[in-house]
Amino acid sequence: MILLLGETAAAREISECLNSRRLELMRMQMWSEKTCLHLPSLIIDASPPSSTLKFASLRNWCEQRGVPYLRLERPETIIPVSPLIYSVANWEEALLQLEQRVSSLYQDNGRLVTIFVTTGSHQLESIVRSSFARFARIVVRVLPEGRLVQKCQDMGIPPRNIVAMQGQFSKEVNRVFFKFYNADIILTRDSGSAGGTDTKISAALELGLEIVLIKRSTANLGLTVYSVHELLDWVDANVMRAT
């Protein structure tokens, strides 16, 4: 049995291709050892880059049991050189950078600083509860799921500051969103062109907005491929031949 992680477009494509090969497949968004009643022959991780740390324990579990863990990783975005882009290594550094930029912009402009968050609701509470939040207006873009919208509202974000839409978005659409909400700072992470990082950066730079960019984690991902085609070639060579 192959265990497929993720609800991305790539995961859906992989699922269709594996089903056409008549391979036994189980799809999951979350994982715990209790959910694996039988030892899988392969685990495919097609989750977004933000889930890398979430599945760290699963990678260790696979290593201990000799189960191949195959990660589909999006190629990194080519980031343009600009003084408006503040690249950071992790969420903690992002919060520190936001604190500095919000403080500076608030002093310069004498008004609330609008942070347009494109990293979803995960870890959003740390921004809402931060010391700089009182100087900021937080706008968040999340998937159009009731539980995510409710989660944002429970944190105190009003409906007018919640954009519930599914991307990816073109540069033009991002530009409209950023301009409509009078964004000052865009918070995003490098999720590759498949995640629309390039279009978000292009739109923000065109509007002269600051960007706090969380770079890709350098965690050990084990077996790694960079396209669905490459992943399927690996499956054909290592799984299909063994069946």
XYZ file of C-alpha atoms in Angstrom:
243
model
C 0.000 0.000 0.000
C 1.165 3.509 -0.870
C 0.334 6.345 1.503
C -0.110 9.735 -0.218
C 0.031 12.909 1.874
C -1.368 16.282 0.824
C -4.399 17.940 -0.725
C -2.504 19.906 -3.354
C -3.201 19.884 -7.102
C -0.059 17.774 -7.496
C -1.383 15.246 -4.973
C -4.612 14.928 -6.930
C -2.678 14.367 -10.152
C -0.473 11.750 -8.483
C -3.541 9.995 -7.098
C -5.125 9.727 -10.540
C -1.914 8.387 -12.075
C -1.339 5.797 -9.338
C -4.952 4.641 -9.530
C -4.564 4.179 -13.282
C -1.606 1.917 -12.503
C -3.921 -0.102 -10.218
C -1.713 0.475 -7.184
C -3.252 0.276 -3.712
C -3.405 3.831 -2.448
C -4.525 5.664 0.672
C -4.692 9.466 0.808
C -4.264 11.374 4.067
C -3.942 14.997 5.174
C -2.754 14.212 8.688
C -0.747 11.286 9.984
C -0.329 9.429 13.240
C 1.175 6.017 13.844
C -2.252 4.738 14.915
C -3.641 5.376 11.427
C -1.167 2.943 9.835
C -2.724 -0.469 10.493
C -0.372 -2.030 7.950
C 3.167 -1.013 7.106
C 3.035 0.955 3.824
C 5.390 0.037 1.007
C 5.968 3.707 0.194
C 4.988 7.122 1.529
C 4.649 9.973 -0.961
C 4.657 13.459 0.531
C 3.008 15.919 -1.856
C 2.006 18.364 0.877
C 2.851 22.101 0.680
C 6.331 23.290 1.766
C 4.817 24.657 4.988
C 4.112 21.054 6.084
C 7.772 20.013 6.080
C 8.160 20.237 9.846
C 4.721 18.743 10.468
C 5.786 15.452 8.913
C 9.288 15.334 10.423
C 8.228 12.601 12.869
C 6.815 10.569 9.986
C 10.144 10.724 8.147
C 11.853 9.399 11.274
C 9.204 6.676 11.567
C 9.876 5.609 7.970
C 13.647 5.591 8.468
C 13.346 3.331 11.502
C 11.180 0.842 9.583
C 12.904 0.973 6.227
C 9.901 2.490 4.443
C 10.843 4.758 1.491
C 9.712 8.345 2.012
C 9.462 10.182 -1.302
C 9.032 13.941 -1.127
C 7.709 16.020 -4.032
C 9.453 19.341 -3.581
C 8.657 22.451 -5.581
C 11.708 24.120 -7.145
C 12.740 27.280 -5.349
C 11.598 30.589 -6.783
C 14.176 32.828 -8.413
C 13.915 35.871 -6.158
C 14.650 39.254 -7.759
C 17.110 41.555 -6.062
C 15.197 44.355 -4.332
C 15.559 46.380 -1.126
C 11.826 45.789 -0.605
C 12.327 42.040 -0.074
C 13.273 40.856 3.412
C 14.188 37.166 3.250
C 14.084 35.171 6.482
C 14.832 31.553 7.332
C 11.846 30.673 9.519
C 8.678 31.904 11.176
C 10.472 33.309 14.224
C 12.684 35.483 12.022
C 9.593 36.555 10.073
C 7.974 37.825 13.275
C 11.105 39.786 14.178
C 11.268 41.307 10.709
C 7.571 42.193 10.815
C 8.052 43.872 14.168
C 10.850 46.029 12.768
C 9.052 46.941 9.559
C 5.696 47.660 11.216
C 7.366 49.876 13.796
C 9.285 51.789 11.120
C 6.298 52.258 8.783
C 3.998 53.239 11.632
C 6.404 55.939 12.776
C 6.875 57.189 9.203
C 3.198 57.239 8.198
C 1.378 57.702 11.501
C -1.315 55.127 10.675
C -1.974 51.431 11.036
C 0.245 49.278 8.849
C -1.618 46.721 6.736
C -0.013 43.266 6.656
C -1.427 41.051 3.913
C -0.795 37.476 5.070
C -0.650 34.874 2.284
C 0.638 32.023 4.462
C -2.856 30.967 5.551
C -4.111 30.513 9.097
C -1.249 28.290 10.252
C 0.759 30.193 12.910
C -1.400 33.250 12.274
C -2.188 33.586 15.971
C 1.433 34.474 16.713
C 0.966 37.588 14.554
C -2.401 38.464 16.063
C -0.975 38.140 19.602
C 2.300 39.896 18.838
C 3.398 43.169 20.407
C 3.286 44.936 17.023
C -0.287 43.876 16.222
C -1.672 47.003 17.905
C 0.024 49.051 15.172
C -1.177 46.807 12.365
C -4.233 45.811 10.398
C -4.014 42.127 9.523
C -5.579 40.844 6.306
C -5.349 37.108 5.710
C -5.979 34.986 2.628
C -7.118 31.424 3.333
C -8.789 28.571 1.508
C -12.596 28.922 1.233
C -13.338 26.482 4.040
C -15.732 27.376 6.838
C -13.447 26.050 9.577
C -10.561 28.252 8.403
C -12.716 31.365 8.185
C -14.099 30.625 11.659
C -10.583 30.052 12.977
C -9.548 33.499 11.760
C -12.641 35.115 13.266
C -11.983 33.363 16.579
C -8.580 35.064 16.601
C -10.308 38.411 16.308
C -9.884 39.061 12.585
C -13.114 40.623 11.235
C -14.771 39.115 8.124
C -13.891 42.180 6.036
C -10.199 41.327 6.503
C -10.545 37.655 5.514
C -10.100 36.695 1.857
C -11.440 33.154 1.437
C -10.380 32.074 -2.037
C -8.389 29.255 -3.591
C -5.404 30.057 -5.809
C -3.137 30.075 -7.434
C -3.542 33.710 -8.441
C -2.063 35.603 -11.360
C 0.042 38.711 -10.881
C -2.924 40.835 -11.973
C -5.275 39.253 -9.425
C -2.708 39.601 -6.634
C -2.182 43.215 -7.602
C -5.924 43.899 -7.319
C -6.073 42.275 -3.877
C -3.021 44.110 -2.538
C -4.227 47.457 -3.869
C -7.833 46.976 -2.701
C -6.734 46.276 0.874
C -4.092 49.055 0.817
C -1.404 46.575 1.801
C 1.915 47.861 3.106
C 3.653 44.535 3.774
C 3.118 41.161 2.100
C 3.962 38.117 4.199
C 4.567 35.032 2.095
C 6.707 31.926 1.929
C 8.628 30.420 -0.949
C 6.251 27.729 -2.143
C 7.608 27.777 -5.688
C 5.923 28.910 -8.874
C 3.308 26.181 -8.365
C 2.325 28.001 -5.173
C 2.272 31.388 -6.904
C 5.264 32.890 -5.082
C 6.571 34.564 -8.229
C 3.251 36.260 -9.041
C 2.831 37.530 -5.482
C 6.330 39.004 -5.476
C 5.906 40.569 -8.930
C 2.602 42.179 -7.964
C 3.955 43.505 -4.669
C 7.096 44.971 -6.235
C 5.033 46.622 -8.964
C 3.052 48.383 -6.224
C 6.167 49.260 -4.229
C 5.179 47.097 -1.255
C 7.515 45.496 1.227
C 7.749 41.695 1.268
C 8.723 39.456 4.154
C 9.631 36.177 2.471
C 10.087 32.956 4.426
C 12.648 30.924 2.532
C 12.486 27.192 1.971
C 13.450 24.934 4.865
C 16.752 23.107 4.434
C 15.560 20.134 6.502
C 16.636 16.694 5.313
C 13.782 15.494 3.113
C 15.235 12.092 2.221
C 14.342 10.959 -1.306
C 13.338 14.084 -3.212
C 11.901 14.695 -6.673
C 10.972 18.020 -8.251
C 8.092 17.189 -10.595
C 5.165 14.799 -10.822
C 6.757 13.267 -13.922
C 9.985 12.561 -12.046
C 7.996 11.094 -9.146
C 6.058 8.733 -11.406
C 9.277 7.618 -13.092
C 10.619 6.716 -9.638
C 7.454 4.779 -8.803
C 7.593 2.908 -12.131
C 11.232 1.985 -11.572
C 11.019 1.049 -7.899
C 7.421 -0.022 -7.242
C 5.892 -1.235 -10.494
C 8.814 -3.529 -11.235
C 8.531 -5.051 -7.795
C 4.836 -5.923 -8.218
